[in-house]
PDB file of C-alpha atoms in Angstrom:
ATOM      1  CA  MET U  91     199.389 -82.049 102.656  1.00  0.00           C
ATOM      2  CA  ILE U  92     196.264 -79.045 102.603  1.00  0.00           C
ATOM      3  CA  HIS U  93     193.587 -78.988  99.680  1.00  0.00           C
ATOM      4  CA  LYS U  94     191.427 -75.731  99.462  1.00  0.00           C
ATOM      5  CA  TYR U  95     188.406 -75.579  97.785  1.00  0.00           C
ATOM      6  CA  TYR U  96     186.098 -72.592  97.167  1.00  0.00           C
ATOM      7  CA  SER U  97     182.642 -72.239  96.021  1.00  0.00           C
ATOM      8  CA  ASN U  98     180.265 -69.297  95.394  1.00  0.00           C
ATOM      9  CA  GLY U  99     177.100 -68.559  97.065  1.00  0.00           C
ATOM     10  CA  LYS U 100     173.665 -68.056  94.854  1.00  0.00           C
ATOM     11  CA  LEU U 101     170.095 -66.372  94.402  1.00  0.00           C
ATOM     12  CA  LEU U 102     167.495 -67.036  92.285  1.00  0.00           C
ATOM     13  CA  LEU U 103     165.943 -64.485  90.292  1.00  0.00           C
ATOM     14  CA  SER U 104     163.146 -65.753  88.299  1.00  0.00           C
ATOM     15  CA  GLY U 105     161.661 -69.716  88.718  1.00  0.00           C
ATOM     16  CA  GLU U 106     161.206 -69.710  92.186  1.00  0.00           C
ATOM     17  CA  TYR U 107     159.749 -73.311  92.592  1.00  0.00           C
ATOM     18  CA  ALA U 108     158.575 -73.604  89.322  1.00  0.00           C
ATOM     19  CA  VAL U 109     162.295 -74.569  88.832  1.00  0.00           C
ATOM     20  CA  LEU U 110     161.702 -78.308  90.282  1.00  0.00           C
ATOM     21  CA  ASP U 111     159.365 -79.176  87.787  1.00  0.00           C
ATOM     22  CA  GLY U 112     161.714 -78.061  84.949  1.00  0.00           C
ATOM     23  CA  ALA U 113     160.908 -73.824  84.254  1.00  0.00           C
ATOM     24  CA  LEU U 114     163.679 -72.423  82.579  1.00  0.00           C
ATOM     25  CA  SER U 115     164.894 -69.677  85.598  1.00  0.00           C
ATOM     26  CA  TRP U 116     167.438 -67.409  86.426  1.00  0.00           C
ATOM     27  CA  ALA U 117     170.161 -67.283  88.691  1.00  0.00           C
ATOM     28  CA  ILE U 118     173.016 -65.576  90.178  1.00  0.00           C
ATOM     29  CA  PRO U 119     176.510 -66.616  91.365  1.00  0.00           C
ATOM     30  CA  THR U 120     177.701 -64.118  94.290  1.00  0.00           C
ATOM     31  CA  ARG U 121     180.355 -62.135  95.430  1.00  0.00           C
ATOM     32  CA  PHE U 122     180.003 -64.257  98.913  1.00  0.00           C
ATOM     33  CA  GLY U 123     180.745 -68.070  99.426  1.00  0.00           C
ATOM     34  CA  GLN U 124     182.297 -70.443 101.563  1.00  0.00           C
ATOM     35  CA  TYR U 125     185.786 -72.028 101.674  1.00  0.00           C
ATOM     36  CA  LEU U 126     186.810 -75.855 102.711  1.00  0.00           C
ATOM     37  CA  GLU U 127     190.240 -76.655 103.851  1.00  0.00           C
ATOM     38  CA  VAL U 128     191.170 -79.962 104.269  1.00  0.00           C
ATOM     39  CA  ALA U 129     194.335 -81.170 105.999  1.00  0.00           C
ATOM     40  CA  ASP U 130     196.199 -84.586 106.750  1.00  0.00           C
ATOM     41  CA  ASP U 131     196.248 -85.976 110.108  1.00  0.00           C
ATOM     42  CA  ASP U 132     197.289 -89.152 111.792  1.00  0.00           C
ATOM     43  CA  ASN U 133     195.013 -90.154 114.543  1.00  0.00           C
ATOM     44  CA  ASN U 134     192.392 -91.754 112.734  1.00  0.00           C
ATOM     45  CA  GLN U 135     189.435 -89.116 113.060  1.00  0.00           C
ATOM     46  CA  ILE U 136     188.004 -86.394 111.032  1.00  0.00           C
ATOM     47  CA  TYR U 137     188.299 -83.109 112.810  1.00  0.00           C
ATOM     48  CA  TRP U 138     185.694 -80.568 111.285  1.00  0.00           C
ATOM     49  CA  LYS U 139     185.437 -76.755 112.132  1.00  0.00           C
ATOM     50  CA  SER U 140     183.172 -74.381 110.747  1.00  0.00           C
ATOM     51  CA  PHE U 141     184.036 -70.726 110.968  1.00  0.00           C
ATOM     52  CA  ASP U 142     181.375 -68.112 110.300  1.00  0.00           C
ATOM     53  CA  GLU U 143     181.940 -64.627 108.627  1.00  0.00           C
ATOM     54  CA  ARG U 144     183.762 -63.083 111.624  1.00  0.00           C
ATOM     55  CA  GLY U 145     186.235 -65.581 111.931  1.00  0.00           C
ATOM     56  CA  LYS U 146     183.919 -67.189 115.287  1.00  0.00           C
ATOM     57  CA  VAL U 147     183.676 -70.625 115.219  1.00  0.00           C
ATOM     58  CA  TRP U 148     180.023 -71.893 115.000  1.00  0.00           C
ATOM     59  CA  PHE U 149     180.274 -75.528 114.373  1.00  0.00           C
ATOM     60  CA  GLU U 150     182.485 -78.564 115.442  1.00  0.00           C
ATOM     61  CA  CYS U 151     182.508 -82.374 115.654  1.00  0.00           C
ATOM     62  CA  THR U 152     184.939 -85.217 115.867  1.00  0.00           C
ATOM     63  CA  TYR U 153     184.388 -88.462 113.866  1.00  0.00           C
ATOM     64  CA  LEU U 154     185.972 -91.961 113.716  1.00  0.00           C
ATOM     65  CA  LEU U 155     187.734 -92.053 110.139  1.00  0.00           C
ATOM     66  CA  GLU U 156     185.896 -95.358 109.321  1.00  0.00           C
ATOM     67  CA  SER U 157     182.857 -95.286 110.102  1.00  0.00           C
ATOM     68  CA  PHE U 158     181.662 -91.770 110.690  1.00  0.00           C
ATOM     69  CA  GLU U 159     180.576 -92.165 113.998  1.00  0.00           C
ATOM     70  CA  ILE U 160     180.131 -88.835 115.849  1.00  0.00           C
ATOM     71  CA  LEU U 161     182.604 -89.361 119.209  1.00  0.00           C
ATOM     72  CA  LYS U 162     181.785 -85.395 119.905  1.00  0.00           C
ATOM     73  CA  THR U 163     180.472 -81.855 118.704  1.00  0.00           C
ATOM     74  CA  THR U 164     178.902 -78.796 119.762  1.00  0.00           C
ATOM     75  CA  ASP U 165     175.341 -79.380 118.093  1.00  0.00           C
ATOM     76  CA  GLN U 166     174.199 -82.835 117.449  1.00  0.00           C
ATOM     77  CA  GLU U 167     171.257 -81.978 114.680  1.00  0.00           C
ATOM     78  CA  THR U 168     174.437 -80.065 112.288  1.00  0.00           C
ATOM     79  CA  SER U 169     176.658 -83.198 113.183  1.00  0.00           C
ATOM     80  CA  LYS U 170     173.809 -85.912 111.755  1.00  0.00           C
ATOM     81  CA  THR U 171     173.561 -84.114 108.803  1.00  0.00           C
ATOM     82  CA  LEU U 172     176.924 -83.615 108.027  1.00  0.00           C
ATOM     83  CA  GLN U 173     177.336 -87.481 109.096  1.00  0.00           C
ATOM     84  CA  ASN U 174     174.485 -88.367 106.316  1.00  0.00           C
ATOM     85  CA  ILE U 175     176.528 -86.323 103.836  1.00  0.00           C
ATOM     86  CA  LEU U 176     179.877 -88.283 104.495  1.00  0.00           C
ATOM     87  CA  GLN U 177     177.886 -91.532 104.599  1.00  0.00           C
ATOM     88  CA  GLN U 178     176.264 -90.823 100.850  1.00  0.00           C
ATOM     89  CA  ILE U 179     179.751 -89.976  99.723  1.00  0.00           C
ATOM     90  CA  LYS U 180     180.829 -93.196 100.442  1.00  0.00           C
ATOM     91  CA  LYS U 181     178.585 -94.556  98.663  1.00  0.00           C
ATOM     92  CA  LEU U 182     179.346 -92.743  95.731  1.00  0.00           C
ATOM     93  CA  ASN U 183     182.920 -92.727  95.909  1.00  0.00           C
ATOM     94  CA  PRO U 184     183.830 -96.225  97.682  1.00  0.00           C
ATOM     95  CA  ASN U 185     187.530 -95.129  97.816  1.00  0.00           C
ATOM     96  CA  PHE U 186     187.117 -92.187  99.741  1.00  0.00           C
ATOM     97  CA  LEU U 187     189.225 -91.129 102.577  1.00  0.00           C
ATOM     98  CA  SER U 188     190.588 -94.983 102.418  1.00  0.00           C
ATOM     99  CA  ASN U 189     194.041 -94.223 102.362  1.00  0.00           C
ATOM    100  CA  SER U 190     193.682 -91.334 104.933  1.00  0.00           C
ATOM    101  CA  LYS U 191     194.936 -91.691 108.685  1.00  0.00           C
ATOM    102  CA  GLY U 192     192.612 -88.556 109.692  1.00  0.00           C
ATOM    103  CA  VAL U 193     191.678 -85.143 108.369  1.00  0.00           C
ATOM    104  CA  LYS U 194     191.001 -81.962 110.233  1.00  0.00           C
ATOM    105  CA  VAL U 195     188.498 -79.641 108.048  1.00  0.00           C
ATOM    106  CA  ASN U 196     187.743 -76.033 108.090  1.00  0.00           C
ATOM    107  CA  THR U 197     185.004 -74.678 106.372  1.00  0.00           C
ATOM    108  CA  THR U 198     184.747 -70.174 106.473  1.00  0.00           C
ATOM    109  CA  LEU U 199     181.505 -68.525 105.146  1.00  0.00           C
ATOM    110  CA  THR U 200     181.943 -65.135 103.744  1.00  0.00           C
ATOM    111  CA  PHE U 201     178.414 -64.075 103.995  1.00  0.00           C
ATOM    112  CA  PRO U 202     176.081 -64.636 107.353  1.00  0.00           C
ATOM    113  CA  ARG U 203     174.516 -68.151 107.786  1.00  0.00           C
ATOM    114  CA  ASN U 204     171.063 -66.216 108.196  1.00  0.00           C
ATOM    115  CA  TRP U 205     171.102 -64.533 104.764  1.00  0.00           C
ATOM    116  CA  GLY U 206     169.889 -67.737 102.596  1.00  0.00           C
ATOM    117  CA  LEU U 207     172.976 -67.148  99.824  1.00  0.00           C
ATOM    118  CA  GLY U 208     173.587 -70.972  99.853  1.00  0.00           C
ATOM    119  CA  THR U 209     175.444 -72.317 103.105  1.00  0.00           C
ATOM    120  CA  SER U 210     174.510 -75.503 102.265  1.00  0.00           C
ATOM    121  CA  SER U 211     174.787 -75.897  98.879  1.00  0.00           C
ATOM    122  CA  THR U 212     178.314 -74.147  98.811  1.00  0.00           C
ATOM    123  CA  LEU U 213     179.244 -76.662 101.100  1.00  0.00           C
ATOM    124  CA  ILE U 214     178.108 -79.707  99.474  1.00  0.00           C
ATOM    125  CA  ASN U 215     179.883 -78.459  96.615  1.00  0.00           C
ATOM    126  CA  ASN U 216     182.932 -78.048  98.313  1.00  0.00           C
ATOM    127  CA  ILE U 217     182.381 -81.378  99.448  1.00  0.00           C
ATOM    128  CA  ALA U 218     181.808 -83.212  95.970  1.00  0.00           C
ATOM    129  CA  LEU U 219     185.355 -81.440  95.047  1.00  0.00           C
ATOM    130  CA  TRP U 220     187.598 -82.858  97.683  1.00  0.00           C
ATOM    131  CA  ALA U 221     185.484 -86.219  97.463  1.00  0.00           C
ATOM    132  CA  ALA U 222     185.726 -86.251  93.044  1.00  0.00           C
ATOM    133  CA  VAL U 223     182.004 -87.057  93.710  1.00  0.00           C
ATOM    134  CA  ASN U 224     179.135 -85.760  91.021  1.00  0.00           C
ATOM    135  CA  PRO U 225     177.765 -82.697  93.163  1.00  0.00           C
ATOM    136  CA  TYR U 226     174.264 -82.652  92.048  1.00  0.00           C
ATOM    137  CA  LYS U 227     174.013 -86.725  92.707  1.00  0.00           C
ATOM    138  CA  LEU U 228     175.106 -85.441  96.274  1.00  0.00           C
ATOM    139  CA  LEU U 229     172.847 -83.106  96.836  1.00  0.00           C
ATOM    140  CA  GLU U 230     169.295 -85.502  95.325  1.00  0.00           C
ATOM    141  CA  LEU U 231     170.885 -87.889  98.821  1.00  0.00           C
ATOM    142  CA  THR U 232     171.049 -85.100 100.989  1.00  0.00           C
ATOM    143  CA  PHE U 233     169.121 -81.891 100.727  1.00  0.00           C
ATOM    144  CA  LYS U 234     167.604 -82.461  97.291  1.00  0.00           C
ATOM    145  CA  GLY U 235     166.095 -79.563  95.399  1.00  0.00           C
ATOM    146  CA  SER U 236     166.260 -78.420  91.790  1.00  0.00           C
ATOM    147  CA  GLY U 237     170.366 -78.165  91.774  1.00  0.00           C
ATOM    148  CA  TYR U 238     170.365 -74.328  90.142  1.00  0.00           C
ATOM    149  CA  ASP U 239     171.948 -73.997  93.442  1.00  0.00           C
ATOM    150  CA  ILE U 240     175.008 -76.047  92.900  1.00  0.00           C
ATOM    151  CA  ALA U 241     175.422 -74.648  89.160  1.00  0.00           C
ATOM    152  CA  CYS U 242     176.088 -71.101  90.892  1.00  0.00           C
ATOM    153  CA  ALA U 243     178.429 -72.644  92.952  1.00  0.00           C
ATOM    154  CA  SER U 244     180.841 -73.506  90.293  1.00  0.00           C
ATOM    155  CA  HIS U 245     180.042 -70.874  87.687  1.00  0.00           C
ATOM    156  CA  ASN U 246     181.043 -67.451  87.546  1.00  0.00           C
ATOM    157  CA  THR U 247     178.802 -65.320  85.458  1.00  0.00           C
ATOM    158  CA  PRO U 248     174.942 -65.215  85.364  1.00  0.00           C
ATOM    159  CA  ILE U 249     173.372 -68.485  84.422  1.00  0.00           C
ATOM    160  CA  LEU U 250     169.947 -69.507  83.067  1.00  0.00           C
ATOM    161  CA  TYR U 251     169.010 -73.105  84.842  1.00  0.00           C
ATOM    162  CA  GLN U 252     166.886 -75.768  84.086  1.00  0.00           C
ATOM    163  CA  LEU U 253     166.263 -79.197  84.355  1.00  0.00           C
ATOM    164  CA  GLN U 254     165.669 -81.534  81.611  1.00  0.00           C
ATOM    165  CA  ASP U 255     164.519 -84.827  82.510  1.00  0.00           C
ATOM    166  CA  ASN U 256     166.099 -84.323  85.739  1.00  0.00           C
ATOM    167  CA  SER U 257     169.230 -83.506  83.866  1.00  0.00           C
ATOM    168  CA  PRO U 258     170.810 -79.614  84.757  1.00  0.00           C
ATOM    169  CA  GLN U 259     170.954 -77.671  82.009  1.00  0.00           C
ATOM    170  CA  VAL U 260     173.221 -74.330  82.419  1.00  0.00           C
ATOM    171  CA  THR U 261     173.427 -71.756  80.086  1.00  0.00           C
ATOM    172  CA  THR U 262     175.777 -68.739  80.822  1.00  0.00           C
ATOM    173  CA  LEU U 263     174.914 -65.269  80.427  1.00  0.00           C
ATOM    174  CA  PRO U 264     176.957 -62.030  79.896  1.00  0.00           C
ATOM    175  CA  TYR U 265     176.341 -59.268  82.475  1.00  0.00           C
ATOM    176  CA  GLN U 266     174.543 -56.564  80.314  1.00  0.00           C
ATOM    177  CA  PHE U 267     171.820 -55.013  81.950  1.00  0.00           C
ATOM    178  CA  SER U 268     172.401 -50.699  81.936  1.00  0.00           C
ATOM    179  CA  PHE U 269     169.787 -50.111  84.446  1.00  0.00           C
ATOM    180  CA  ALA U 270     172.080 -52.319  87.335  1.00  0.00           C
ATOM    181  CA  GLU U 271     172.295 -49.399  89.439  1.00  0.00           C
ATOM    182  CA  HIS U 272     168.036 -49.220  89.735  1.00  0.00           C
ATOM    183  CA  LEU U 273     168.331 -52.730  91.513  1.00  0.00           C
ATOM    184  CA  PHE U 274     168.833 -53.503  95.285  1.00  0.00           C
ATOM    185  CA  PHE U 275     168.811 -56.412  97.259  1.00  0.00           C
ATOM    186  CA  ILE U 276     167.105 -56.547 100.594  1.00  0.00           C
ATOM    187  CA  TYR U 277     167.421 -58.963 103.455  1.00  0.00           C
ATOM    188  CA  LEU U 278     164.085 -59.470 105.201  1.00  0.00           C
ATOM    189  CA  ASN U 279     165.681 -60.568 108.517  1.00  0.00           C
ATOM    190  CA  LYS U 280     164.377 -63.799 109.206  1.00  0.00           C
ATOM    191  CA  LYS U 281     165.616 -67.060 107.168  1.00  0.00           C
ATOM    192  CA  LYS U 282     163.280 -69.320 105.110  1.00  0.00           C
ATOM    193  CA  ASN U 283     163.926 -73.193 105.285  1.00  0.00           C
ATOM    194  CA  SER U 284     164.280 -74.147 101.594  1.00  0.00           C
ATOM    195  CA  ARG U 285     162.795 -77.767 102.182  1.00  0.00           C
ATOM    196  CA  ASP U 286     159.860 -76.269 104.089  1.00  0.00           C
ATOM    197  CA  ALA U 287     159.080 -74.233 101.192  1.00  0.00           C
ATOM    198  CA  ILE U 288     159.695 -77.146  98.325  1.00  0.00           C
ATOM    199  CA  SER U 289     157.182 -78.929 100.709  1.00  0.00           C
ATOM    200  CA  SER U 290     154.661 -76.407 100.411  1.00  0.00           C
ATOM    201  CA  TYR U 291     154.629 -75.826  96.985  1.00  0.00           C
ATOM    202  CA  ARG U 292     154.743 -79.785  96.282  1.00  0.00           C
ATOM    203  CA  LYS U 293     151.001 -79.764  98.301  1.00  0.00           C
ATOM    204  CA  ALA U 294     149.268 -76.772  96.472  1.00  0.00           C
ATOM    205  CA  ASN U 295     146.983 -78.026  93.663  1.00  0.00           C
ATOM    206  CA  PHE U 296     147.277 -76.170  90.232  1.00  0.00           C
ATOM    207  CA  ASP U 297     148.153 -77.017  86.800  1.00  0.00           C
ATOM    208  CA  LYS U 298     152.075 -77.131  87.188  1.00  0.00           C
ATOM    209  CA  ASN U 299     152.726 -77.799  83.597  1.00  0.00           C
ATOM    210  CA  GLN U 300     151.041 -74.198  82.598  1.00  0.00           C
ATOM    211  CA  LEU U 301     152.994 -72.477  85.481  1.00  0.00           C
ATOM    212  CA  VAL U 302     155.860 -73.960  84.376  1.00  0.00           C
ATOM    213  CA  LEU U 303     155.792 -72.349  80.226  1.00  0.00           C
ATOM    214  CA  LYS U 304     154.624 -69.164  82.305  1.00  0.00           C
ATOM    215  CA  ILE U 305     157.370 -69.441  84.588  1.00  0.00           C
ATOM    216  CA  THR U 306     159.470 -70.189  81.720  1.00  0.00           C
ATOM    217  CA  GLU U 307     158.258 -66.803  79.421  1.00  0.00           C
ATOM    218  CA  LEU U 308     159.167 -64.665  81.873  1.00  0.00           C
ATOM    219  CA  THR U 309     162.646 -65.594  82.760  1.00  0.00           C
ATOM    220  CA  ARG U 310     163.264 -65.223  79.277  1.00  0.00           C
ATOM    221  CA  ASN U 311     161.449 -61.214  79.776  1.00  0.00           C
ATOM    222  CA  PHE U 312     164.113 -60.899  82.271  1.00  0.00           C
ATOM    223  CA  VAL U 313     167.512 -61.649  80.966  1.00  0.00           C
ATOM    224  CA  TYR U 314     166.585 -59.504  77.621  1.00  0.00           C
ATOM    225  CA  SER U 315     165.360 -56.862  78.695  1.00  0.00           C
ATOM    226  CA  ALA U 316     166.334 -54.121  77.698  1.00  0.00           C
ATOM    227  CA  THR U 317     164.805 -51.302  79.901  1.00  0.00           C
ATOM    228  CA  LEU U 318     163.944 -50.938  83.701  1.00  0.00           C
ATOM    229  CA  SER U 319     160.461 -50.169  82.391  1.00  0.00           C
ATOM    230  CA  GLU U 320     160.195 -54.357  81.035  1.00  0.00           C
ATOM    231  CA  PHE U 321     162.050 -55.456  84.072  1.00  0.00           C
ATOM    232  CA  GLU U 322     159.753 -54.376  86.349  1.00  0.00           C
ATOM    233  CA  LYS U 323     156.910 -55.251  84.044  1.00  0.00           C
ATOM    234  CA  THR U 324     158.187 -58.668  84.230  1.00  0.00           C
ATOM    235  CA  ILE U 325     158.554 -58.846  87.827  1.00  0.00           C
ATOM    236  CA  GLN U 326     154.919 -57.802  88.691  1.00  0.00           C
ATOM    237  CA  GLU U 327     153.712 -60.805  86.439  1.00  0.00           C
ATOM    238  CA  HIS U 328     155.968 -63.100  87.691  1.00  0.00           C
ATOM    239  CA  GLU U 329     155.240 -62.296  91.727  1.00  0.00           C
ATOM    240  CA  SER U 330     151.290 -62.248  90.428  1.00  0.00           C
ATOM    241  CA  VAL U 331     152.069 -65.976  89.018  1.00  0.00           C
ATOM    242  CA  ILE U 332     153.313 -66.755  91.545  1.00  0.00           C
ATOM    243  CA  SER U 333     151.327 -65.588  94.561  1.00  0.00           C
ATOM    244  CA  ASN U 334     148.099 -66.932  92.784  1.00  0.00           C
ATOM    245  CA  ALA U 335     149.727 -70.444  92.481  1.00  0.00           C
ATOM    246  CA  LEU U 336     150.869 -70.293  95.986  1.00  0.00           C
ATOM    247  CA  GLN U 337     147.458 -68.756  97.468  1.00  0.00           C
ATOM    248  CA  ILE U 338     149.735 -66.242  99.512  1.00  0.00           C
ATOM    249  CA  PRO U 339     150.308 -62.585  99.123  1.00  0.00           C
ATOM    250  CA  THR U 340     153.434 -60.719  97.501  1.00  0.00           C
ATOM    251  CA  VAL U 341     156.270 -59.453  99.404  1.00  0.00           C
ATOM    252  CA  LYS U 342     154.978 -55.857  97.914  1.00  0.00           C
ATOM    253  CA  ALA U 343     151.367 -56.388  99.137  1.00  0.00           C
ATOM    254  CA  ASP U 344     152.368 -57.758 102.566  1.00  0.00           C
ATOM    255  CA  LEU U 345     154.762 -55.424 103.361  1.00  0.00           C
ATOM    256  CA  PHE U 346     156.016 -52.766 101.467  1.00  0.00           C
ATOM    257  CA  SER U 347     152.834 -51.498  99.533  1.00  0.00           C
ATOM    258  CA  ASP U 348     153.767 -47.829  99.432  1.00  0.00           C
ATOM    259  CA  PHE U 349     157.104 -48.418  98.100  1.00  0.00           C
ATOM    260  CA  LYS U 350     157.057 -46.554  94.547  1.00  0.00           C
ATOM    261  CA  GLY U 351     159.678 -49.430  93.037  1.00  0.00           C
ATOM    262  CA  GLU U 352     158.798 -52.871  92.352  1.00  0.00           C
ATOM    263  CA  ILE U 353     159.346 -56.021  94.715  1.00  0.00           C
ATOM    264  CA  LYS U 354     160.412 -59.270  93.572  1.00  0.00           C
ATOM    265  CA  SER U 355     160.669 -62.720  96.232  1.00  0.00           C
ATOM    266  CA  LEU U 356     163.768 -64.256  95.779  1.00  0.00           C
ATOM    267  CA  GLY U 357     163.526 -68.548  96.600  1.00  0.00           C
ATOM    268  CA  GLY U 358     161.474 -69.703  99.156  1.00  0.00           C
ATOM    269  CA  TRP U 359     158.659 -66.890  99.755  1.00  0.00           C
ATOM    270  CA  GLY U 360     158.430 -65.233 103.150  1.00  0.00           C
ATOM    271  CA  GLY U 361     162.815 -64.813 103.629  1.00  0.00           C
ATOM    272  CA  ASP U 362     165.953 -64.429 103.261  1.00  0.00           C
ATOM    273  CA  PHE U 363     166.190 -61.749 100.318  1.00  0.00           C
ATOM    274  CA  ILE U 364     164.031 -59.795  97.708  1.00  0.00           C
ATOM    275  CA  LEU U 365     165.092 -57.684  94.879  1.00  0.00           C
ATOM    276  CA  ALA U 366     163.490 -54.175  94.852  1.00  0.00           C
ATOM    277  CA  THR U 367     163.799 -51.434  91.545  1.00  0.00           C
ATOM    278  CA  GLY U 368     164.652 -47.847  92.837  1.00  0.00           C
ATOM    279  CA  ASN U 369     167.077 -45.115  92.727  1.00  0.00           C
ATOM    280  CA  SER U 370     169.217 -43.668  95.819  1.00  0.00           C
ATOM    281  CA  ASP U 371     166.080 -43.272  98.290  1.00  0.00           C
ATOM    282  CA  THR U 372     165.895 -46.770  98.095  1.00  0.00           C
ATOM    283  CA  SER U 373     168.203 -47.982 100.366  1.00  0.00           C
ATOM    284  CA  GLU U 374     167.223 -45.045 103.399  1.00  0.00           C
ATOM    285  CA  TYR U 375     163.498 -46.579 103.105  1.00  0.00           C
ATOM    286  CA  PHE U 376     164.450 -50.264 103.693  1.00  0.00           C
ATOM    287  CA  LYS U 377     166.900 -49.397 106.436  1.00  0.00           C
ATOM    288  CA  ASN U 378     163.611 -46.630 108.026  1.00  0.00           C
ATOM    289  CA  ARG U 379     161.196 -49.750 108.026  1.00  0.00           C
ATOM    290  CA  GLY U 380     164.157 -51.752 110.200  1.00  0.00           C
ATOM    291  CA  TYR U 381     165.908 -53.499 106.997  1.00  0.00           C
ATOM    292  CA  GLU U 382     169.547 -52.911 107.635  1.00  0.00           C
ATOM    293  CA  THR U 383     171.099 -55.167 104.748  1.00  0.00           C
ATOM    294  CA  VAL U 384     170.397 -53.275 101.677  1.00  0.00           C
ATOM    295  CA  ILE U 385     172.976 -54.510  99.021  1.00  0.00           C
ATOM    296  CA  PRO U 386     173.430 -52.839  95.732  1.00  0.00           C
ATOM    297  CA  PHE U 387     172.885 -55.305  92.467  1.00  0.00           C
ATOM    298  CA  LYS U 388     176.846 -54.519  91.531  1.00  0.00           C
ATOM    299  CA  SER U 389     178.172 -55.397  94.674  1.00  0.00           C
ATOM    300  CA  MET U 390     176.237 -58.709  95.300  1.00  0.00           C
ATOM    301  CA  ILE U 391     176.506 -59.987  91.790  1.00  0.00           C
ATOM    302  CA  LEU U 392     180.132 -61.669  91.174  1.00  0.00           C
TER     303      LEU U 392
END
């Protein structure tokens, strides 16, 4: 028997960092995601194979079924990360694979691994579906984070996301921007490690309660923007607030000071995607500066 699962990728459009402390945040599931396929086998092993968006194998590992001992792997670090996920699942669901004689597992991404759209979160959500465990609890036991990416994995519309007493609260939003054709996502040609970004934020010394209140206000301003100019004003303020909190320059000041539209960092500052406002010349502007991946808002959002 073959079981198939799919989870959406994600982008956090407002609330980066502050979402960890309870700020209301705005996120979108993407058209890109990850598949997981599980087939029964009879060799008392877990044979894992991961494919990238081009169909090329980027990781293979074989585990003993009962103990999750690593028998053979192409990447020791990745195999240990996956081993830990399997071990944590067993704590959440002791019956996981208890009646199995072995499985072959294939994962397939539909986006490049370095894009930062949720290689880990889509994996966690897919495995949680397979193992019948709570994906938020599995995330907490493995990669940590706020959980907004898990919410995106299982929702097909934009969402408002907030941690209240460490419990995720998700509100679905309609797709409603009349100015969506003026919004673009640009990949900055480098991957940002989410755990490193979170660690740096945790060490920063400022009033996080005030930050949460301000970012919550700005999130509402974003989703209720009636015009592009309102949206751009909110970008400016959100970027300024986070820049002051982290004591690092905004991406526009750092890399694109001559850009005529507005630019917002997404997720961990310094990598992955940015959101830019612009027009028909926007794509050419970024490509002339070596940023080849420019995706219109409507082509990214699910």
